[in-house]
XYZ file of C-alpha atoms in Angstrom:
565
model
C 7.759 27.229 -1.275
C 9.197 26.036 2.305
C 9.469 21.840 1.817
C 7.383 22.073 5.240
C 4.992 23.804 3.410
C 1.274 23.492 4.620
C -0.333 25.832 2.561
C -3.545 25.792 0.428
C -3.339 23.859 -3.088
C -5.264 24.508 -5.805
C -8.230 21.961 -5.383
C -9.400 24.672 -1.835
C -12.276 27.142 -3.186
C -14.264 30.145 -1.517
C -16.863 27.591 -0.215
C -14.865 25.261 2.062
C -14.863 27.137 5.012
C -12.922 30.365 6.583
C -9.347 31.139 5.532
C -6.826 29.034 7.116
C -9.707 25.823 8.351
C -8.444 23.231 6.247
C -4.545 23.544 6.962
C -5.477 23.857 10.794
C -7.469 20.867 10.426
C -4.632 19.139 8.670
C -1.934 20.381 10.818
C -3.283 18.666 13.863
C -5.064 16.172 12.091
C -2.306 13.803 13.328
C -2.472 13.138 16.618
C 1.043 13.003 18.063
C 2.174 10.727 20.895
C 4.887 11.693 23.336
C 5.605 8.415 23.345
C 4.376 5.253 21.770
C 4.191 1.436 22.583
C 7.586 1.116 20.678
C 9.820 4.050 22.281
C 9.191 6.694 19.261
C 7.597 9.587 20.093
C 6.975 13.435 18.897
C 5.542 16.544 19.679
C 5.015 18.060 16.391
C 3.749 17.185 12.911
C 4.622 18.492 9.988
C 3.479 17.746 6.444
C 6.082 18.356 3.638
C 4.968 20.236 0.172
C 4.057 17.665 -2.288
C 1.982 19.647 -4.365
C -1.527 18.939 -2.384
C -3.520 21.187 -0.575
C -4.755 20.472 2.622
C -8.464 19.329 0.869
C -6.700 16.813 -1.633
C -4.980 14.872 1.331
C -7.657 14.239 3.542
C -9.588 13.264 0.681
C -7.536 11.107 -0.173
C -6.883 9.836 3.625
C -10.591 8.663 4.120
C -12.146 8.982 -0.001
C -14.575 5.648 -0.003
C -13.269 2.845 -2.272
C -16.160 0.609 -1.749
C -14.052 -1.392 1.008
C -16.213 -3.850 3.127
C -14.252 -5.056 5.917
C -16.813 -5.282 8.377
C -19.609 -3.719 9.815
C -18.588 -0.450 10.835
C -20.717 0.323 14.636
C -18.399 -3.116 15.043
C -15.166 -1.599 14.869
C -16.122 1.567 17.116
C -17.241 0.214 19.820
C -15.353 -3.330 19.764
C -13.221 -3.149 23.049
C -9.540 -4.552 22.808
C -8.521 -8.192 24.553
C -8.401 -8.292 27.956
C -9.469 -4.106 28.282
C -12.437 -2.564 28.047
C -10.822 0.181 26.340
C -11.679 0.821 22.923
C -9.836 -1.299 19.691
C -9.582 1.794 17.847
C -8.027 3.723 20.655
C -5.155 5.900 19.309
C -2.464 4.155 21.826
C -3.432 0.961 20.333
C -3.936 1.635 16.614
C -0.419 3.285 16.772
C 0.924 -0.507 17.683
C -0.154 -1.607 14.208
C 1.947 1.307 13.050
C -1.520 3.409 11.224
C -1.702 6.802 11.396
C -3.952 8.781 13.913
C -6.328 11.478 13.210
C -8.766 13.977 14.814
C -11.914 14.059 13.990
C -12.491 15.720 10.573
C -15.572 16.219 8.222
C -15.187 12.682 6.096
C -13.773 11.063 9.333
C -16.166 12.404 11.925
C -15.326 9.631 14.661
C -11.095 10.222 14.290
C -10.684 6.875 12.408
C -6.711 6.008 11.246
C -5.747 7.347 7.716
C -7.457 5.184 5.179
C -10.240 3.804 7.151
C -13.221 4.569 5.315
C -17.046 4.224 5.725
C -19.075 3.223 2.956
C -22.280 2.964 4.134
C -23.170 0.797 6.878
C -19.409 -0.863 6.428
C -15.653 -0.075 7.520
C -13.441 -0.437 4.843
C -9.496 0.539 3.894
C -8.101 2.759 1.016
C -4.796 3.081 -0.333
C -4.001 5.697 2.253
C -3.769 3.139 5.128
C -0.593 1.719 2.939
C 0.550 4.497 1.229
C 0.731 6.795 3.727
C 4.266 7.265 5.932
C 5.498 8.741 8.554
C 9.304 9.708 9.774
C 9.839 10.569 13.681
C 13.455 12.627 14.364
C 14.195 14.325 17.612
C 10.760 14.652 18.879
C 9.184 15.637 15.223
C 7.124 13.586 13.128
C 6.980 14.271 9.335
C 4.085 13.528 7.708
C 4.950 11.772 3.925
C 1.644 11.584 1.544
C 2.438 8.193 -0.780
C 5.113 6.791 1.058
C 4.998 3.268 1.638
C 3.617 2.666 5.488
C 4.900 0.375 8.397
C 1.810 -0.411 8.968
C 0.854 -4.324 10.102
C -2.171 -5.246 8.220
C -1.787 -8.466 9.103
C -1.543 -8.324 12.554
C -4.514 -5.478 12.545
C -6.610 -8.632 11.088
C -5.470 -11.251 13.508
C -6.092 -8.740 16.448
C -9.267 -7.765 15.520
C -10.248 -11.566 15.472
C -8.851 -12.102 18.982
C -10.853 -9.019 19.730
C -14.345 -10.459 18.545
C -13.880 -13.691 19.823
C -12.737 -12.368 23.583
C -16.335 -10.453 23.565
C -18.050 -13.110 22.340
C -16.655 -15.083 25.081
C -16.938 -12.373 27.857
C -20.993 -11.830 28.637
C -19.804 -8.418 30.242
C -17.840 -7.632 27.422
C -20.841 -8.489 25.477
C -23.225 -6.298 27.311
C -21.036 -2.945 26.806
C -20.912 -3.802 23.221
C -24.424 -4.480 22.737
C -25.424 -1.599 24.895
C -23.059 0.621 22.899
C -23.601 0.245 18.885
C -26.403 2.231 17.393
C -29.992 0.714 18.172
C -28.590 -1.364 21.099
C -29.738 -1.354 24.356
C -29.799 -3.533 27.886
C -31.576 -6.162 27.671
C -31.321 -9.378 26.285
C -32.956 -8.926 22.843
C -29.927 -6.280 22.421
C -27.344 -8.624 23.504
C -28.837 -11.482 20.895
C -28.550 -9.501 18.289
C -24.540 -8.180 18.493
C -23.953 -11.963 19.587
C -25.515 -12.861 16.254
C -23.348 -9.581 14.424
C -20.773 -10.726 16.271
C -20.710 -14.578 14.853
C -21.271 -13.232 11.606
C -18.086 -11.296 11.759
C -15.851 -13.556 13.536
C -16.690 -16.064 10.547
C -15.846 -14.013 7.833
C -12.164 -12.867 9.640
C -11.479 -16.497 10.887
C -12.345 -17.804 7.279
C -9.857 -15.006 6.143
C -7.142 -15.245 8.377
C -6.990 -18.945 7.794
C -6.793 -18.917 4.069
C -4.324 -16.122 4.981
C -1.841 -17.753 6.957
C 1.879 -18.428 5.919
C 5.370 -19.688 7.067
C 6.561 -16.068 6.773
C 5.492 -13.222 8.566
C 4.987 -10.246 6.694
C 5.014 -8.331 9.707
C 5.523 -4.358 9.580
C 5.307 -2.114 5.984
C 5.018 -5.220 4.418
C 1.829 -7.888 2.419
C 1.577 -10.416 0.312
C -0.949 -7.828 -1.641
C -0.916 -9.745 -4.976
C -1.215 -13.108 -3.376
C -4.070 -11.964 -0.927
C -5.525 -10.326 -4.236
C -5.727 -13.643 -5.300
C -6.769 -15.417 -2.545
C -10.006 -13.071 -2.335
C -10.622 -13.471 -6.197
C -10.569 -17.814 -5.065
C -12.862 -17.233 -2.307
C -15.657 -15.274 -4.653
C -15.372 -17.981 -7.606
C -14.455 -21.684 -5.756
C -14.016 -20.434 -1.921
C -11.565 -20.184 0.888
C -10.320 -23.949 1.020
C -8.151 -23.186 -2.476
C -6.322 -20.019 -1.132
C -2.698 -20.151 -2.073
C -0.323 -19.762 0.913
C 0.804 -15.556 0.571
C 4.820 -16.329 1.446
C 6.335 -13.289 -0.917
C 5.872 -10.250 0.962
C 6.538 -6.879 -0.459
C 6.571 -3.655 0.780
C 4.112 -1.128 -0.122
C 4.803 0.807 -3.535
C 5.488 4.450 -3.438
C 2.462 6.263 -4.869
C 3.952 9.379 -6.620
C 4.245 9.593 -10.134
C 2.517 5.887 -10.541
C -0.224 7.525 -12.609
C 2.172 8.455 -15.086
C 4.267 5.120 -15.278
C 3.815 2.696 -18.443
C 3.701 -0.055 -16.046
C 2.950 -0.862 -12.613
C 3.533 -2.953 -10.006
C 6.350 -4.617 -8.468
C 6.594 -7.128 -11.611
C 5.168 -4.509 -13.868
C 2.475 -6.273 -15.386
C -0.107 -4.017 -15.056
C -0.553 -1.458 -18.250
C -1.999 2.264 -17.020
C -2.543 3.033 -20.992
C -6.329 2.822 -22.167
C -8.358 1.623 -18.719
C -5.616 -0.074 -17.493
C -5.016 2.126 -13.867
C -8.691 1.664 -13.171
C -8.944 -2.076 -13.454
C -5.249 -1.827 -11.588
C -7.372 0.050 -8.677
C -10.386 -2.039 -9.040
C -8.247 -4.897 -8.081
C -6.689 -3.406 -4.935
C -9.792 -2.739 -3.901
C -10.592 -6.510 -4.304
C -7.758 -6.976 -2.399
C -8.694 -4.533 0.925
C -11.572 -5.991 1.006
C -14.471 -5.232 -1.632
C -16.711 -7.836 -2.570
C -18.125 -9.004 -6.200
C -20.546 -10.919 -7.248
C -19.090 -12.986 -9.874
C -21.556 -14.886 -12.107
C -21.265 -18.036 -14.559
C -21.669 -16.474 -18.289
C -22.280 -18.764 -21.067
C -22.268 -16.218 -23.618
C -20.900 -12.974 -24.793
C -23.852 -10.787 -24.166
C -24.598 -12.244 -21.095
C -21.458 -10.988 -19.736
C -22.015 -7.587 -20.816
C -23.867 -7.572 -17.821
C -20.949 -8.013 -15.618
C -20.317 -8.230 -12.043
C -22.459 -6.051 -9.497
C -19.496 -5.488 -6.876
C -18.861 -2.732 -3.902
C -16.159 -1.024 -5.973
C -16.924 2.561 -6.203
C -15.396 3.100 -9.967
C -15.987 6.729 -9.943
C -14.182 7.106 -6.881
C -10.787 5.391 -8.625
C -11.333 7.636 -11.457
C -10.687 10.660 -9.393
C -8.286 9.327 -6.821
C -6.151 8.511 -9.594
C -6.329 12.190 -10.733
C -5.612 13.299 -7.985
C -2.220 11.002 -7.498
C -1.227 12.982 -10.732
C -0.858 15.670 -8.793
C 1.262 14.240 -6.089
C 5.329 15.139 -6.204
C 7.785 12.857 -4.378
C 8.624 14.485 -1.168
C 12.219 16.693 -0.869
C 14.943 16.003 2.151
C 12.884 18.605 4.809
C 16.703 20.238 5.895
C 14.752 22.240 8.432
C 14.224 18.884 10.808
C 16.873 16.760 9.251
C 20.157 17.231 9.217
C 21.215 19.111 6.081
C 22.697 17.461 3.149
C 26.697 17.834 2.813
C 26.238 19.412 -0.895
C 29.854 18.816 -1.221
C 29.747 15.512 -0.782
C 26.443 15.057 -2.447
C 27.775 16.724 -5.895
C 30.798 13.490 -5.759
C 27.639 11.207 -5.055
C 26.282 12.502 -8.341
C 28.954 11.694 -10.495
C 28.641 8.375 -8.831
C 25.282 7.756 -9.759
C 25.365 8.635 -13.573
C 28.005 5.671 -13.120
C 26.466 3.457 -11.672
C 22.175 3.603 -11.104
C 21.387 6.085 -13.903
C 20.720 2.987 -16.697
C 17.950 1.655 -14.449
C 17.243 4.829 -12.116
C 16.445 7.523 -14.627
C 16.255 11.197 -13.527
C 13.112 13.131 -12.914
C 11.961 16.242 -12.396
C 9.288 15.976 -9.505
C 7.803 19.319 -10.559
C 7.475 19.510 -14.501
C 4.472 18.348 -15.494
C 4.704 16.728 -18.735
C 6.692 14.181 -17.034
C 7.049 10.807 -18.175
C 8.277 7.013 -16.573
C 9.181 4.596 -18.873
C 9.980 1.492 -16.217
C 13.054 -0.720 -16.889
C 11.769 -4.334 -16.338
C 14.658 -6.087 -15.241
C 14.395 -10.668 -15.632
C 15.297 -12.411 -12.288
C 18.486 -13.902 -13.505
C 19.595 -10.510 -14.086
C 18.474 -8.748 -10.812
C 19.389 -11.727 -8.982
C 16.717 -10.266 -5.960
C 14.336 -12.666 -4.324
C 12.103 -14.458 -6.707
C 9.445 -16.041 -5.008
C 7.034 -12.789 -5.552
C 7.453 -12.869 -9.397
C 7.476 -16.579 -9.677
C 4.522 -17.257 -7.427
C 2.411 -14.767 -10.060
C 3.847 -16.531 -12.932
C 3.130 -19.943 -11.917
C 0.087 -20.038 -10.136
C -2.731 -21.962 -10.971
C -5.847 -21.846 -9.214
C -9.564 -23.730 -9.662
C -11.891 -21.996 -12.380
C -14.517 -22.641 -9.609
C -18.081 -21.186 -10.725
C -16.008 -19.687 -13.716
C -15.767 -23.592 -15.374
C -17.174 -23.417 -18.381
C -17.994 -19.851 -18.693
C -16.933 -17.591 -21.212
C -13.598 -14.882 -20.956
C -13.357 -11.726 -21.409
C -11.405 -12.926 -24.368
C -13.672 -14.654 -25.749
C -12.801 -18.373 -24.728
C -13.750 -20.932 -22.559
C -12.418 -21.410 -19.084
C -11.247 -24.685 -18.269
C -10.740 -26.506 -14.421
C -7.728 -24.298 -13.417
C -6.567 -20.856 -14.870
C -3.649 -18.630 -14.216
C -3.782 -16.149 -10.947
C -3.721 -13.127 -13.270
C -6.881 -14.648 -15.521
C -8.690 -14.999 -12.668
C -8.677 -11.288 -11.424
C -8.510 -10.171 -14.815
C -12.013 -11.812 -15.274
C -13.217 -10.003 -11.984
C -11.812 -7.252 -12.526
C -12.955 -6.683 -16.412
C -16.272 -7.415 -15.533
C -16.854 -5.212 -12.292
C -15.749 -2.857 -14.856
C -18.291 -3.782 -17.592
C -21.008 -2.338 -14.965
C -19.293 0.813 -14.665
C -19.055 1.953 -18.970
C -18.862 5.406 -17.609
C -16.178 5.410 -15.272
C -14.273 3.378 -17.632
C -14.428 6.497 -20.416
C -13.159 8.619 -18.050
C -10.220 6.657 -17.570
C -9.294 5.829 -21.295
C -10.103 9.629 -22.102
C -7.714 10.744 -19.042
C -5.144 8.122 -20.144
C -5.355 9.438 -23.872
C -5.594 13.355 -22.328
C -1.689 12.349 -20.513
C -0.393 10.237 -23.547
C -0.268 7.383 -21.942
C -0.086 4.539 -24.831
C 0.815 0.827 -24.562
C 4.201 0.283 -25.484
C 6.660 -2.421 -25.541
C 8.318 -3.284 -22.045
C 11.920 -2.103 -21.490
C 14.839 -2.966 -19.736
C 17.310 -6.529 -19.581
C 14.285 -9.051 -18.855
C 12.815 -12.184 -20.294
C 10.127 -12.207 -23.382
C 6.870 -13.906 -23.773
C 7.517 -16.217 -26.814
C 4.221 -17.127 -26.679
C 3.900 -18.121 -22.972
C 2.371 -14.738 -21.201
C 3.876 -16.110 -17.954
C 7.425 -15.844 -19.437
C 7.558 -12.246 -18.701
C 6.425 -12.442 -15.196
C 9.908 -13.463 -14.078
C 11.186 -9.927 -13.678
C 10.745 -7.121 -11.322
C 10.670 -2.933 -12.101
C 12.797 -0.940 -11.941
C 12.009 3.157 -11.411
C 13.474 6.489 -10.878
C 14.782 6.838 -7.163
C 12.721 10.863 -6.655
C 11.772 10.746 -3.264
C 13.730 7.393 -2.677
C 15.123 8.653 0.850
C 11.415 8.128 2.497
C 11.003 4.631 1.269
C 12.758 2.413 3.856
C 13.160 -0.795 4.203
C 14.599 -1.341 0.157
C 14.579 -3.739 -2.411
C 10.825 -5.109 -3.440
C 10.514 -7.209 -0.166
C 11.816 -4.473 2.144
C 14.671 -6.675 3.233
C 17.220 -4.286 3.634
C 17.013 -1.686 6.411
C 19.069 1.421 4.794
C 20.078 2.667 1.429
C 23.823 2.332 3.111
C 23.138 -1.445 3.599
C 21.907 -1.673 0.288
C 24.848 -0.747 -1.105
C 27.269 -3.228 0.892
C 27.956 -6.320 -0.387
C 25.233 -9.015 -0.273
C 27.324 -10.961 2.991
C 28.005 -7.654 5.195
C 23.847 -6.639 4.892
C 21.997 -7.446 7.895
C 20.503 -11.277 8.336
C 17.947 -9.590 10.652
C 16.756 -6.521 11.729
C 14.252 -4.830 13.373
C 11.535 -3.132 11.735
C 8.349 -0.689 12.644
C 9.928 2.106 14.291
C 9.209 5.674 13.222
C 12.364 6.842 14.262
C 14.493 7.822 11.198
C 18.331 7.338 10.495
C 19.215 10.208 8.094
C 22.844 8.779 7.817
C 22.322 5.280 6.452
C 19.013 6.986 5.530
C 15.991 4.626 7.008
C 14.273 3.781 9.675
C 15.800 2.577 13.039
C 16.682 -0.958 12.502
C 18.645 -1.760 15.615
C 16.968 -4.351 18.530
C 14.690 -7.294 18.457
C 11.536 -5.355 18.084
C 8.610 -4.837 17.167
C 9.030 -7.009 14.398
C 12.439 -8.890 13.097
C 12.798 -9.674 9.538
C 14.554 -12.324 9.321
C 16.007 -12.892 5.397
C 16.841 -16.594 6.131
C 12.912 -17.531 5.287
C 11.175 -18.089 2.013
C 10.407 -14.493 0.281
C 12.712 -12.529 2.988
C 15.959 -12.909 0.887
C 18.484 -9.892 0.617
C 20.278 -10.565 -1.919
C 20.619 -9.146 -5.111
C 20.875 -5.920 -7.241
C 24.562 -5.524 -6.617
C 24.891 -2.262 -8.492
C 27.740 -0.070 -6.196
C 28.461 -2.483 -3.876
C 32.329 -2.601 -4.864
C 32.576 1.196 -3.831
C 34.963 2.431 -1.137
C 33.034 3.281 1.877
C 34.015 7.280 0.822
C 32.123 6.625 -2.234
C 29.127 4.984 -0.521
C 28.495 7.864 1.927
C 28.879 10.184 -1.130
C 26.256 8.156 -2.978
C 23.596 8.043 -0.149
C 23.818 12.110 0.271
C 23.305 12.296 -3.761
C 19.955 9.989 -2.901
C 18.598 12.416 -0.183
C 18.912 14.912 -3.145
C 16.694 12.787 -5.099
């Protein structure tokens, strides 16, 4: 098959419509700007052949998570700051770097990739982070589990702006309240969306706040883990604890994470037994679902567990469905085709050189296997305020004082980070006994077992937190359409990755779509729209010095080999 392949997959059947629907609906499902607030632009989309039919992907763009970011009549018809044009307006969506769509079945009003609806709520799924896309010469390539640009951030902080401007504006006001569903005209109508309004505005300013840090994470970057936390503080002992998120990381490839031992940029998450649900269950904590956590004094109390928003069913399959998923291949018929020549000296290179940490992998077999290499801090030498925050972070027990663990102990002031979404996390799962057989019979159906953690990095010895210090290593499939590198996306290009720590860039540029396929990422060049600067706490680009001694002959021959990959 073509690597621009759109055809039909597997998961299409007789009964979703005429032949041919579903790829026309995907093939201009997104909606291509000539141009864009940032100078990229493209004319045509194409989607590469990852092993999904058009049905699986936008499932997967817009599948409900049980996200609850805000009321969802909100977020249609909220108008942008100073404009009465619409928030979610294409033009200015596409400045937060997400991903337009057209109007489809499970996205009727043309919603970015991975916003959701779940019921009378908008909401994000993994798409909205894990889905990329590459602009060159006028084409934009469509890349299903990449890690996005996209500034979640800065999405939050706008929308704020945005509901306090039309709280502020009584004409703004009016059009809002005479635009969501039951509104009207008069003044009862604009009483209550002032009073939906408030409500709203409290929960993003409380949010924001608790959110805010000395470093930007700015485009295809979050805190995720420490914002994970942060939520899990606000249900159990509230906002005013939050922990300041200052180790942004870029957004994890998605391919072939189903059928990893561990996950996760520190890889301390399992996937044997139930392991990738309660892994999902917390993201969605993390974008934005809420639980109900409760104070158990006893063991069968807590049988009871948590009533939450997480749809556990929903994780079940999505994670399915990710097994499906191959890492996308160089598309040669929009970029510039690889000098084989060159690539087969790269080759040699990398046996040399990545190979130990980097296994090989064979995006199409599908008994394949990853066994990550879990690599200490001291050895990596790459920034270590992500892995150390997790490791040392102690937050208030809150509501949870007292109460009894899913271990069977008692919970004392303060716990670790990890204990605390572990608790919510095991017991939004307790409610949910049959979504959480699925996933230890699909994790038994794939041999996936819980095995000891490989690789050069540091062991418990009794202290859990110990082995925290380390980040994961993976194999590099699909590696090219991962930019910016290293877990904290502070280096622009896999050719800057391989120079010596001193000659990578201080600063550059990042959330441009327009690709670089010879230092192979994305357009770093300029002061905008966002400037990572590697100087700050969490930003550092140093480390994993593995081929940077190469002649520059070498180098260029190693980066073709890696748009093999």
């Amino acid at each position: 098959m073509s690597s621009l392949a759109c055809s039909r997959g597997a998961v299409d059947s007789a009964d979703e419509g005429p032949p041919g629907l579903l790829e026309g609906i995907r093939e201009r499902a997104g909606r291509v700007l000539a141009q864009d607030a940032y100078g990229d632009g493209a004319t045509e989309l194409v989607y590469l052949d990852q092993g999904w039919g058009p049905a699986e992907t936008l499932w997967f763009y817009h599948a409900d998570q049980g996200s609850v970011l805000m009321p969802y009549d909100t977020l249609i018809h909220l108008e942008q700051v100073g404009s009465e044009q619409r928030f979610v307006s294409p033009e200015h969506m596409t400045r937060f770097r997400f991903l337009n769509q057209y109007p489809t079945p499970n996205n009727p009003d043309g919603l970015p990739v991975g916003f959701t609806r779940h019921d009378d709520q908008v909401g994000l799924t993994c798409a909205a982070c894990h889905t990329s896309q590459i602009n060159y010469r006028g084409t934009a390539i469509r890349i299903d589990g990449a890690p996005a640009l996209a500034d979640v951030a800065g999405f939050l902080r706008e929308v704020e702006a945005a509901l306090r401007a039309t709280l502020a504006d009584e004409a703004k006001l009016a059009r809002f309240a005479a635009a969501r569903t039951g509104g009207g005209a008069d003044e009862a109508a604009r009483a209550a969306a002032r009073t939906s309004l408030q409500a709203t505005l409290a929960w993003f300013g409380d949010y924001n706040a608790a959110n805010r840090s000395t470093t930007s994470e700015g485009f295809g970057r979050l805190d995720a883990i420490g914002r994970i936390v942060n939520q899990s503080i606000r249900f159990t002992s509230g906002p005013q604890n939050s922990l300041e998120p200052n180790a942004p990381t870029s957004y994890p490839l998605l391919w072939d994470a189903p059928r990893h031992d561990y996950v996760q940029w520190i890889g301390f998450a399992a996937n044997a037994e139930a392991g990738s649900l309660g892994r999902n269950a917390g993201e969605v904590i993390g974008v934005f679902g809420r639980v109900e956590v409760r104070r158990y004094e006893t063991e069968k109390e807590a049988r009871r567990g948590y009533a939450s928003t997480i749809d556990m069913n929903a994780l079940v399959a999505m994670e399915e469905s990710l097994r499906r998923l191959q890492s996308p291949q160089w598309p040669e018929q929009v970029l510039p085709a690889i000098d084989r020549g060159l690539a087969e000296r790269g080759a040699e290179l990398y046996r040399q050189q990545c190979v130990s940490c980097h296994a090989l992998l064979d995006r199409a077999d599908p008994e394949r296997r990853v066994v990550a290499q879990i690599t200490g801090l001291d050895v990596v030498g790459t920034d270590p305020t992500s892995a150390r925050n997790v490791a040392d972070a102690r937050v208030p027990a809150g509501v949870l004082e007292g109460a009894i663990s899913p271990q069977g102990q008692r919970y004392g002031a303060k716990l670790t980070a990890l204990a605390l979404l572990g608790d919510l996390v095991a017991r939004s799962l307790a409610r949910h006994p049959v979504a959480v057989a699925r996933a230890i019979a699909d994790a038994k159906r794939h041999d996936l077992e819980e095995t000891p953690k490989q690789g050069d990095h540091p062991r418990d010895d009794g202290d859990p937190t110990v082995s925290l210090q380390a980040y994961k290593a993976r194999p590099l499939n699909g590696i090219w359409a991962s930019s910016p590198y290293l877990h904290n996306g502070s280096v622009p290009t896999l050719h800057d990755l391989l120079l010596p720590v001193a000659q990578r860039p201080a600063r550059f540029a990042v959330g441009r779509w327009e690709f670089d396929p010879n230092k192979v990422g994305y357009v770093s060049d300029g002061e905008g729209p966002f400037v990572v600067d590697t100087a700050l706490t969490g930003n550092s680009n140093r480390g994993h010095e593995y081929g940077v001694t190469l002649r520059e002959d070498d180098r260029r021959a190693l980066v073709e080999y890696l748009k093999t990959l």
